[in-house]
PDB file of C-alpha atoms in Angstrom:
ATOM      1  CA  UNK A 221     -10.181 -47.946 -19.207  1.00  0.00           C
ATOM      2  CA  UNK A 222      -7.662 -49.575 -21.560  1.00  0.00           C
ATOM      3  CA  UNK A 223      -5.270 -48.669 -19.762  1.00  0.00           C
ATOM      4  CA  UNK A 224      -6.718 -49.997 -16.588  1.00  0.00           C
ATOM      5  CA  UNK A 225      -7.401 -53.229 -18.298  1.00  0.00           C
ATOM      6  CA  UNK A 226      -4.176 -53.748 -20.105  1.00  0.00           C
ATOM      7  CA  UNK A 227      -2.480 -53.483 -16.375  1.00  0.00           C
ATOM      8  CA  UNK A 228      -4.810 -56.103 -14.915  1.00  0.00           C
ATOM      9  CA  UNK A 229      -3.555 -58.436 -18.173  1.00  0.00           C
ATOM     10  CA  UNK A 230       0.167 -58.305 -17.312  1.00  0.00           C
ATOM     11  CA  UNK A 231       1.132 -56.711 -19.754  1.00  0.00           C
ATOM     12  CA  UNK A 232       4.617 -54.931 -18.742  1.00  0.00           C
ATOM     13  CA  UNK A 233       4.389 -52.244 -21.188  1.00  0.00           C
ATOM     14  CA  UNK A 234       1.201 -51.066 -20.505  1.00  0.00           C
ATOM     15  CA  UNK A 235       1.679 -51.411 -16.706  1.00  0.00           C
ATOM     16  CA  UNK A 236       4.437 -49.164 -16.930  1.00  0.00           C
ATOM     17  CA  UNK A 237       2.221 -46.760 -19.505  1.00  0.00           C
ATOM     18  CA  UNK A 238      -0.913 -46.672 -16.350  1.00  0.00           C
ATOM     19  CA  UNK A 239       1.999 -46.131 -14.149  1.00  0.00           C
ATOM     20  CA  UNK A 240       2.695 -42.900 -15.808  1.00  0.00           C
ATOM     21  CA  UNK A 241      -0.265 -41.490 -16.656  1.00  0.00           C
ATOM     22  CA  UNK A 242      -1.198 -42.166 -12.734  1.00  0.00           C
ATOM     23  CA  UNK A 243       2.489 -39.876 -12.348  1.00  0.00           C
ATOM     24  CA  UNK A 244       2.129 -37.015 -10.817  1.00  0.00           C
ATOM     25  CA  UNK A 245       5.347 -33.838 -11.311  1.00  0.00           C
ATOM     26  CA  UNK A 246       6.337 -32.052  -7.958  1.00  0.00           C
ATOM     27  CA  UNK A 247       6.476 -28.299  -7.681  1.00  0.00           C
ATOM     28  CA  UNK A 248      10.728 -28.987  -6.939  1.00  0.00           C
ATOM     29  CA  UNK A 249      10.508 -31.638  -9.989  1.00  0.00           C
ATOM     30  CA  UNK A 250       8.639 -28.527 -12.233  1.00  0.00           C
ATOM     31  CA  UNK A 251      11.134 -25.854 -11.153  1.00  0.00           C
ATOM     32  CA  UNK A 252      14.031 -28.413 -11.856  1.00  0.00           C
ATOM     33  CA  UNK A 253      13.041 -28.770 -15.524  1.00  0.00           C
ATOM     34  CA  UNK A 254      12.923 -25.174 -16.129  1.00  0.00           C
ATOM     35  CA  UNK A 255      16.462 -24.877 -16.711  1.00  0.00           C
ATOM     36  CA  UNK A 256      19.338 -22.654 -15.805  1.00  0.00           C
ATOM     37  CA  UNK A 257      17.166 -19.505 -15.728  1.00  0.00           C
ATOM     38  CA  UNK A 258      14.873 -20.387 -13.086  1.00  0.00           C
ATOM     39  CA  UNK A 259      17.971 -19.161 -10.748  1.00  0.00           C
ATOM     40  CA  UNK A 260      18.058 -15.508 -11.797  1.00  0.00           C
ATOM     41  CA  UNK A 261      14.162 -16.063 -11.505  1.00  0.00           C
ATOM     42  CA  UNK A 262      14.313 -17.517  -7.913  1.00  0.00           C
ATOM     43  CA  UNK A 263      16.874 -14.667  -6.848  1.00  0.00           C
ATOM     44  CA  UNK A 264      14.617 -12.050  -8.001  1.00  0.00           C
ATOM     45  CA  UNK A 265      11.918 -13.949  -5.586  1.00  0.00           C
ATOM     46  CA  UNK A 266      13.882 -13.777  -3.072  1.00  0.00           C
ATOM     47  CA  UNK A 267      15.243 -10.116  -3.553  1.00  0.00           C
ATOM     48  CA  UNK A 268      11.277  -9.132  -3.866  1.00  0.00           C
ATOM     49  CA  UNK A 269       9.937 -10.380  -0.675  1.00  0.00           C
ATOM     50  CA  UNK A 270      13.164  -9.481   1.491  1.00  0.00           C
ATOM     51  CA  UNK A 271      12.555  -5.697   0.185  1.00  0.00           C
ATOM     52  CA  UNK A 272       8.948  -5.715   0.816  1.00  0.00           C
ATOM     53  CA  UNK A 273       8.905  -7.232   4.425  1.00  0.00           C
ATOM     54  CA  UNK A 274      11.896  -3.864   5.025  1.00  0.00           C
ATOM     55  CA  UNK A 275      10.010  -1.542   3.730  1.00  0.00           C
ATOM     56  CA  UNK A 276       6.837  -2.189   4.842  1.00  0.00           C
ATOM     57  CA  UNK A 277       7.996  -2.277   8.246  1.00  0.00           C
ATOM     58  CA  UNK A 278       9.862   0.713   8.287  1.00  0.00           C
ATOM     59  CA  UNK A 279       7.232   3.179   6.222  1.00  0.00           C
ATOM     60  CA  UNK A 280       4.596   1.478   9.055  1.00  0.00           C
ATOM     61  CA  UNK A 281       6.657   2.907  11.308  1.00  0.00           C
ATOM     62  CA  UNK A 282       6.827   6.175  10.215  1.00  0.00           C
ATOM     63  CA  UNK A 283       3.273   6.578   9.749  1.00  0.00           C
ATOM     64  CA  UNK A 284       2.416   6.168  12.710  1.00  0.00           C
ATOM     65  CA  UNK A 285       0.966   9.951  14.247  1.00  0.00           C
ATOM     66  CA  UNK A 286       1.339  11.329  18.030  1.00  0.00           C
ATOM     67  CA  UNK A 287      -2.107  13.157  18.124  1.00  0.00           C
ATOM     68  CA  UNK A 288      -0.629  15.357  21.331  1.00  0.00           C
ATOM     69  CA  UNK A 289       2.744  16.337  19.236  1.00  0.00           C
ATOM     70  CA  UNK A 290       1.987  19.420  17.075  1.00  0.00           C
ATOM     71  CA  UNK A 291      -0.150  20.395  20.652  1.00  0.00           C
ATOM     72  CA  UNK A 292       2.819  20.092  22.634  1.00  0.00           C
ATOM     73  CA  UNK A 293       5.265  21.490  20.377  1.00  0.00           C
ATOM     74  CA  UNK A 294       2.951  24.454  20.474  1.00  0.00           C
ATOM     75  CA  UNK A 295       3.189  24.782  23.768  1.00  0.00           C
ATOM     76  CA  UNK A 296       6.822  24.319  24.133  1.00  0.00           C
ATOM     77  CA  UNK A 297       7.235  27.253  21.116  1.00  0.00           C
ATOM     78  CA  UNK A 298       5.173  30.057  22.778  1.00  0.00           C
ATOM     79  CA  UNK A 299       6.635  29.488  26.151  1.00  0.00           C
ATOM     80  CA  UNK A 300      10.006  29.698  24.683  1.00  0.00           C
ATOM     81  CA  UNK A 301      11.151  26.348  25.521  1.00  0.00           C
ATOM     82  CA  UNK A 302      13.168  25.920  22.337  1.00  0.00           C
ATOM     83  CA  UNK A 303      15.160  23.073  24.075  1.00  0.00           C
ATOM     84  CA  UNK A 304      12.176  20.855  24.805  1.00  0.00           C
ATOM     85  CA  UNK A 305      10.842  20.526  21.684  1.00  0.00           C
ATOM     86  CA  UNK A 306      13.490  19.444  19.979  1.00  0.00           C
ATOM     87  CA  UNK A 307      13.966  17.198  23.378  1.00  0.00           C
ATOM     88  CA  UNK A 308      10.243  16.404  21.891  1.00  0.00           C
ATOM     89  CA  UNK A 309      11.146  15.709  18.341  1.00  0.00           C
ATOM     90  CA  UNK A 310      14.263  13.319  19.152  1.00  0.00           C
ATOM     91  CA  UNK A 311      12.253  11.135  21.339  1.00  0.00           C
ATOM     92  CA  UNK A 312       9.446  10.916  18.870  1.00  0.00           C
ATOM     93  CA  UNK A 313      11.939   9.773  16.060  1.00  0.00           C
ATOM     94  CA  UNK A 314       9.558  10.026  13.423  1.00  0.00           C
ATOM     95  CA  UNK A 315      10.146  11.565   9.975  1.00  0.00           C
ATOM     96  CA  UNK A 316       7.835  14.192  11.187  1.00  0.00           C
ATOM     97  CA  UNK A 317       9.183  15.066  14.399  1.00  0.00           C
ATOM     98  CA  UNK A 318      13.121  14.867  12.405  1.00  0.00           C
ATOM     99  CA  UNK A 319      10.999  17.496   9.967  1.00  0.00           C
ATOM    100  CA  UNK A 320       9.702  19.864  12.785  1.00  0.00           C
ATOM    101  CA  UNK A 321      13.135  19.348  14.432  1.00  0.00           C
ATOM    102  CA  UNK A 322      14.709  20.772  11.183  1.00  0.00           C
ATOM    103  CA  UNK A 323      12.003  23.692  11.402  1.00  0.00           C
ATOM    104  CA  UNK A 324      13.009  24.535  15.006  1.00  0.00           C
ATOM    105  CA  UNK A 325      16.645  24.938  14.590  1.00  0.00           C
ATOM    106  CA  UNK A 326      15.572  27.829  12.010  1.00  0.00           C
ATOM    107  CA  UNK A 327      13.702  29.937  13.873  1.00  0.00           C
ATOM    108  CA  UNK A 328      14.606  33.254  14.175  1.00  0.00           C
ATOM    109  CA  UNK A 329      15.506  33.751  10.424  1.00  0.00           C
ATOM    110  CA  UNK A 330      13.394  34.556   7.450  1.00  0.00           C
ATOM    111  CA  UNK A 331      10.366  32.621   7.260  1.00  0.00           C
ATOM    112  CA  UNK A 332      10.991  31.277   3.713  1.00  0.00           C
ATOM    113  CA  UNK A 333      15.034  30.291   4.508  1.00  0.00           C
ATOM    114  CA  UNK A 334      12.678  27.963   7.257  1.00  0.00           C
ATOM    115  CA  UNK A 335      10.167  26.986   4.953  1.00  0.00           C
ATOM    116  CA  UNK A 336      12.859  25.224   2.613  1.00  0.00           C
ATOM    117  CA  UNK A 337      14.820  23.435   5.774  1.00  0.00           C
ATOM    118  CA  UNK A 338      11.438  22.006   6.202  1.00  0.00           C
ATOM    119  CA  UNK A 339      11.209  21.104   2.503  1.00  0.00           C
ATOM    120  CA  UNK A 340      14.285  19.840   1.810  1.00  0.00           C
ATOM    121  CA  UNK A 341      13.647  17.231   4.925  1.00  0.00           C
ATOM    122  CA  UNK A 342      10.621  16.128   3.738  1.00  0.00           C
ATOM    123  CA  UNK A 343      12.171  15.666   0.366  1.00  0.00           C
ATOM    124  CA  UNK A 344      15.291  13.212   2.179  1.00  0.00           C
ATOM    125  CA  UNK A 345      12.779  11.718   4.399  1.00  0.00           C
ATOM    126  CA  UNK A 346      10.432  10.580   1.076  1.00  0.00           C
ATOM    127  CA  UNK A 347      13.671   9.422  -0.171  1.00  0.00           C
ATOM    128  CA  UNK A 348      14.804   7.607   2.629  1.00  0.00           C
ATOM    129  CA  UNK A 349      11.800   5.658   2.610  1.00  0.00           C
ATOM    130  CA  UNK A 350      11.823   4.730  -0.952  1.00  0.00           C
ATOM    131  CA  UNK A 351      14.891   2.952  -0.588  1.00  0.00           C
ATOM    132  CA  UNK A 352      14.680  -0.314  -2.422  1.00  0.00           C
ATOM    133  CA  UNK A 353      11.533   0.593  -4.560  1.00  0.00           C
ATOM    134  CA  UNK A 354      13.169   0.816  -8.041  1.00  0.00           C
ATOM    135  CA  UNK A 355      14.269  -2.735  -6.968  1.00  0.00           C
ATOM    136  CA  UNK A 356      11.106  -3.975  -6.748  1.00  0.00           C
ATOM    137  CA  UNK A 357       9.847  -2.139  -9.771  1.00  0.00           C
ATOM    138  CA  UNK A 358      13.010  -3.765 -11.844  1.00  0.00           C
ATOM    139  CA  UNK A 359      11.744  -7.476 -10.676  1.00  0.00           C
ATOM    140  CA  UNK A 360       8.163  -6.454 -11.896  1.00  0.00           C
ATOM    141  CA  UNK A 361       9.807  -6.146 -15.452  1.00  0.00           C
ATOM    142  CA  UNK A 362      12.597  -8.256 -15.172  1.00  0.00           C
ATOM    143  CA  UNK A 363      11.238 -11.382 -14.350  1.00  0.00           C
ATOM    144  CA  UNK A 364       8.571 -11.937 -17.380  1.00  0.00           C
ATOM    145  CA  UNK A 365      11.561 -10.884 -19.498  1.00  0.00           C
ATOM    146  CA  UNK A 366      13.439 -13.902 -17.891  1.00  0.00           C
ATOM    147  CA  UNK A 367      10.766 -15.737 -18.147  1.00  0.00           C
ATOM    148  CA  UNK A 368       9.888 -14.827 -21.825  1.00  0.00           C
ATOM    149  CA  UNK A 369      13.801 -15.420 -22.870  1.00  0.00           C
ATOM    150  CA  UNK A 370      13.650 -18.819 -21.202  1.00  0.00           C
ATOM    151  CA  UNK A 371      10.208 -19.599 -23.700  1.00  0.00           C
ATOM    152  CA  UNK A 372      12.398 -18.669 -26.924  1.00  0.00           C
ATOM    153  CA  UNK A 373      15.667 -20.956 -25.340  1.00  0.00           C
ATOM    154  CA  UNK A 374      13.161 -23.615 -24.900  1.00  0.00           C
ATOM    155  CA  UNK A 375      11.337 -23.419 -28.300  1.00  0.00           C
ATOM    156  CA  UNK A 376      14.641 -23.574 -30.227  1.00  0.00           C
ATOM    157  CA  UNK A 377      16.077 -26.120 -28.121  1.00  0.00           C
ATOM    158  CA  UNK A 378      12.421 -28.498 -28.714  1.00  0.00           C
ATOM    159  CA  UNK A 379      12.371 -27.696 -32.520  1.00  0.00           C
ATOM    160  CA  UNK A 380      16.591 -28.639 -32.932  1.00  0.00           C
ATOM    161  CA  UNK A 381      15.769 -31.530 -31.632  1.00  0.00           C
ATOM    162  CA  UNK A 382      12.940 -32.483 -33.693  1.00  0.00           C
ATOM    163  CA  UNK A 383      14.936 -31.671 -36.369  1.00  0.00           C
ATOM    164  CA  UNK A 384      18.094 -33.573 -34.924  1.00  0.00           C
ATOM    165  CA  UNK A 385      15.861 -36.700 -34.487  1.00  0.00           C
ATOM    166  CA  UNK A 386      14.723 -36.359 -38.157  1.00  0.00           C
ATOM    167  CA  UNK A 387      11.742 -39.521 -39.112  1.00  0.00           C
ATOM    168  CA  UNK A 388      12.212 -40.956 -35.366  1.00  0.00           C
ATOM    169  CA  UNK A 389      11.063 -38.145 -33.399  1.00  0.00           C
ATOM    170  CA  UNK A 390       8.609 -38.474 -31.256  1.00  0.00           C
ATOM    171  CA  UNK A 391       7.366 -36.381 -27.906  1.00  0.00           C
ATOM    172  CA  UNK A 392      10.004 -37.588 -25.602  1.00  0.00           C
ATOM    173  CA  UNK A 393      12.683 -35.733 -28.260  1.00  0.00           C
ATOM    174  CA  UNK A 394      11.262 -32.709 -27.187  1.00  0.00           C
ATOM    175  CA  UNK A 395       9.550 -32.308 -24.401  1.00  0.00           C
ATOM    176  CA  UNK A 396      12.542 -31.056 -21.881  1.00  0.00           C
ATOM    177  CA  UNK A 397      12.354 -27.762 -24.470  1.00  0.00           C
ATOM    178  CA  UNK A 398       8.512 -27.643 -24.112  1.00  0.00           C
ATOM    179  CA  UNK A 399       8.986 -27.925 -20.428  1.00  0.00           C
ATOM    180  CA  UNK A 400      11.176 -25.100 -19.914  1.00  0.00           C
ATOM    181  CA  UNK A 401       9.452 -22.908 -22.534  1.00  0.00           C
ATOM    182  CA  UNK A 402       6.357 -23.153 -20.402  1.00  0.00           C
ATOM    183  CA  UNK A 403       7.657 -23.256 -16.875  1.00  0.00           C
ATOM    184  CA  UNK A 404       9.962 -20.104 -16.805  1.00  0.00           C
ATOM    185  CA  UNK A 405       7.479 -17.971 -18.510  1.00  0.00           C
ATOM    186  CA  UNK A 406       4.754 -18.894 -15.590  1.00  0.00           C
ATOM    187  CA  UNK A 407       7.615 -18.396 -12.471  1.00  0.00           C
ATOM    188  CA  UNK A 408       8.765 -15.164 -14.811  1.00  0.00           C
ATOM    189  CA  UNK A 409       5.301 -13.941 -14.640  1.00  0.00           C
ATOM    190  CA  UNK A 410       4.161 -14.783 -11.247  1.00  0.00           C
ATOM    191  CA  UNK A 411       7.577 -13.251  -9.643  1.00  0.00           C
ATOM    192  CA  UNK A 412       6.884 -10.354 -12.007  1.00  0.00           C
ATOM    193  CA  UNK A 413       2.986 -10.064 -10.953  1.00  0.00           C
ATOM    194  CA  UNK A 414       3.804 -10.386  -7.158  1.00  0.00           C
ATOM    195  CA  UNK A 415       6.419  -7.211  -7.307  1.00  0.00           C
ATOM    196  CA  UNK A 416       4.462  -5.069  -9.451  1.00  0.00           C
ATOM    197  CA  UNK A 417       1.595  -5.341  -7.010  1.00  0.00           C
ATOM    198  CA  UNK A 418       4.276  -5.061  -3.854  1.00  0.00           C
ATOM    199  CA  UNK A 419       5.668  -1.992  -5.418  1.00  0.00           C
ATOM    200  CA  UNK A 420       2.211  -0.166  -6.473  1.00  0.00           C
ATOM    201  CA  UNK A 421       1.239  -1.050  -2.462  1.00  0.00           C
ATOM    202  CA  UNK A 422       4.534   0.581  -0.860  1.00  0.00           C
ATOM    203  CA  UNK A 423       4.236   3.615  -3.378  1.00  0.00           C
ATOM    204  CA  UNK A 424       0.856   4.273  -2.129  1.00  0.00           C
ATOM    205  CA  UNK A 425       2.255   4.222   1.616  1.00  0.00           C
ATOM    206  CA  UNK A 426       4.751   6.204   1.034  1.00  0.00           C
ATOM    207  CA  UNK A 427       2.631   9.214  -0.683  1.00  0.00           C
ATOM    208  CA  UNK A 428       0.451   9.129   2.667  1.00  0.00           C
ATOM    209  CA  UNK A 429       3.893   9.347   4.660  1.00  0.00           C
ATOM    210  CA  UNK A 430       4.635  12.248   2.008  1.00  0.00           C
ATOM    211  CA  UNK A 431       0.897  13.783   2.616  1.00  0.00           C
ATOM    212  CA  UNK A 432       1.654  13.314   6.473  1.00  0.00           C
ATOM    213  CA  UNK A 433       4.589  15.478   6.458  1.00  0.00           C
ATOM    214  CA  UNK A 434       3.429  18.026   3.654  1.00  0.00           C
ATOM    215  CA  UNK A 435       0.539  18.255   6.380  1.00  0.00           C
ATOM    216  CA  UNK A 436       2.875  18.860   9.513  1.00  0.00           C
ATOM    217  CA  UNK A 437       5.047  20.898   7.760  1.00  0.00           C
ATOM    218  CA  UNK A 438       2.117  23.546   6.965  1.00  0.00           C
ATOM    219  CA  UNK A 439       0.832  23.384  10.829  1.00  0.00           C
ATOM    220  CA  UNK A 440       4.097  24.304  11.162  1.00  0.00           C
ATOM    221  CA  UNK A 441       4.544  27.186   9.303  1.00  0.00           C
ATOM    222  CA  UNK A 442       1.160  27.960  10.701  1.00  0.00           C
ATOM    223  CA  UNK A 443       2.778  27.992  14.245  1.00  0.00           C
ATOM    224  CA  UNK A 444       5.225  30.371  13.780  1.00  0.00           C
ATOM    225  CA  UNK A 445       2.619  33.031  12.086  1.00  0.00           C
ATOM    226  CA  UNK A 446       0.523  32.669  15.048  1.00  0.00           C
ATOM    227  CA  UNK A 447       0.630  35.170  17.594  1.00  0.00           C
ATOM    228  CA  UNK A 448       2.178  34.226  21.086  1.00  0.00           C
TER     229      UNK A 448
END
């Protein structure tokens, strides 16, 4: 109300004083004053949606299950039709089918020299799809660290120049340290927050991909002991 009234007077001072208080700082304007280290920050951003969006794609992709293909692979086995199936498995183009594939082109020896082609597949597959993950699991740490490290810059840059200032110091002297003290440790934390719970989401897709192929991989091996 005082402020409101001492616009209404005239007063220039205390226009300019309602004037900003009324002020209000822009999302750009906040990210400007954070300092140098919001880049590294906004990088990591960047890096942690790009790998996300790839990912999640591609492991939706390769969980998605042909109910007819372990049937028709079946089929194709006991009628001898070696040829088709893996005909089969290349047009289905799944980590699965690549899996079975492997499994196919090792029959006719031992059971167990089969059983670890069909491992070791499933083992590259897993990997292939994890591809990018310790990325996002580095952001998830990274970026409070950033974040935290831009506090401390901050606090020692708004306490040197309290001290610089000496008797005359007031909260203009330093509020640009205050400002980035506060506003890298919240862009640290929320890039840090958003890629720990994008990683903890594409681990648990890629253990069903993993349970999906542990699970074709034993009908399988179940195939081959069955009788023709």
């Amino acid at each position: 109300m005082l402020l409101i009234d001492a616009a209404l007077t005239g007063t220039p001072a205390a226009a300019q004083a309602a004037a900003t208080a009324t002020q209000e700082l822009s999302l750009w304007d906040l990210c400007l004053r954070g300092g140098p280290l919001m880049i590294p920050i906004a990088l990591l951003s960047l890096v942690c949606v790009y790998i996300f969006v790839e990912r999640a794609l591609v492991i939706n992709r390769a969980s998605r299950e042909d109910a007819t293909f372990m049937r028709r692979i079946r089929d194709y086995v006991h009628e001898g039709e070696l040829e088709s199936a893996h005909n089969l498995c290349k047009k289905n183009g799944s980590p699965y089918a690549r899996l079975i594939d492997r499994g196919l082109s090792r029959i006719g020896r031992p059971v167990n020299d089969i059983l670890a082609a069909v491992e070791n597949t499933g083992n590259i597959e897993v990997a292939t799809l994890s591809k990018g993950l310790p990325w996002l699991a580095t952001t998830a740490a990274g970026a409070p660290m950033l974040g935290f490290l831009g506090t401390v810059i901050g606090m020692v840059q708004a306490f040197y120049d309290i001290a610089s200032a000496g008797n005359s110091a007031n909260i203009a002297t330093f509020s640009s340290g205050i400002y980035t003290a506060l506003v890298t440790t919240v862009a640290g934390l929320v890039v840090g927050v958003i890629a720990l719970f994008a990683y903890n989401y594409l681990v648990a897709r890629v253990n069903s991909v993993m349970n999906l192929l542990e699970q074709k991989s034993m009908e399988f091996m179940d195939l081959l002991n069955e009788p023709a």
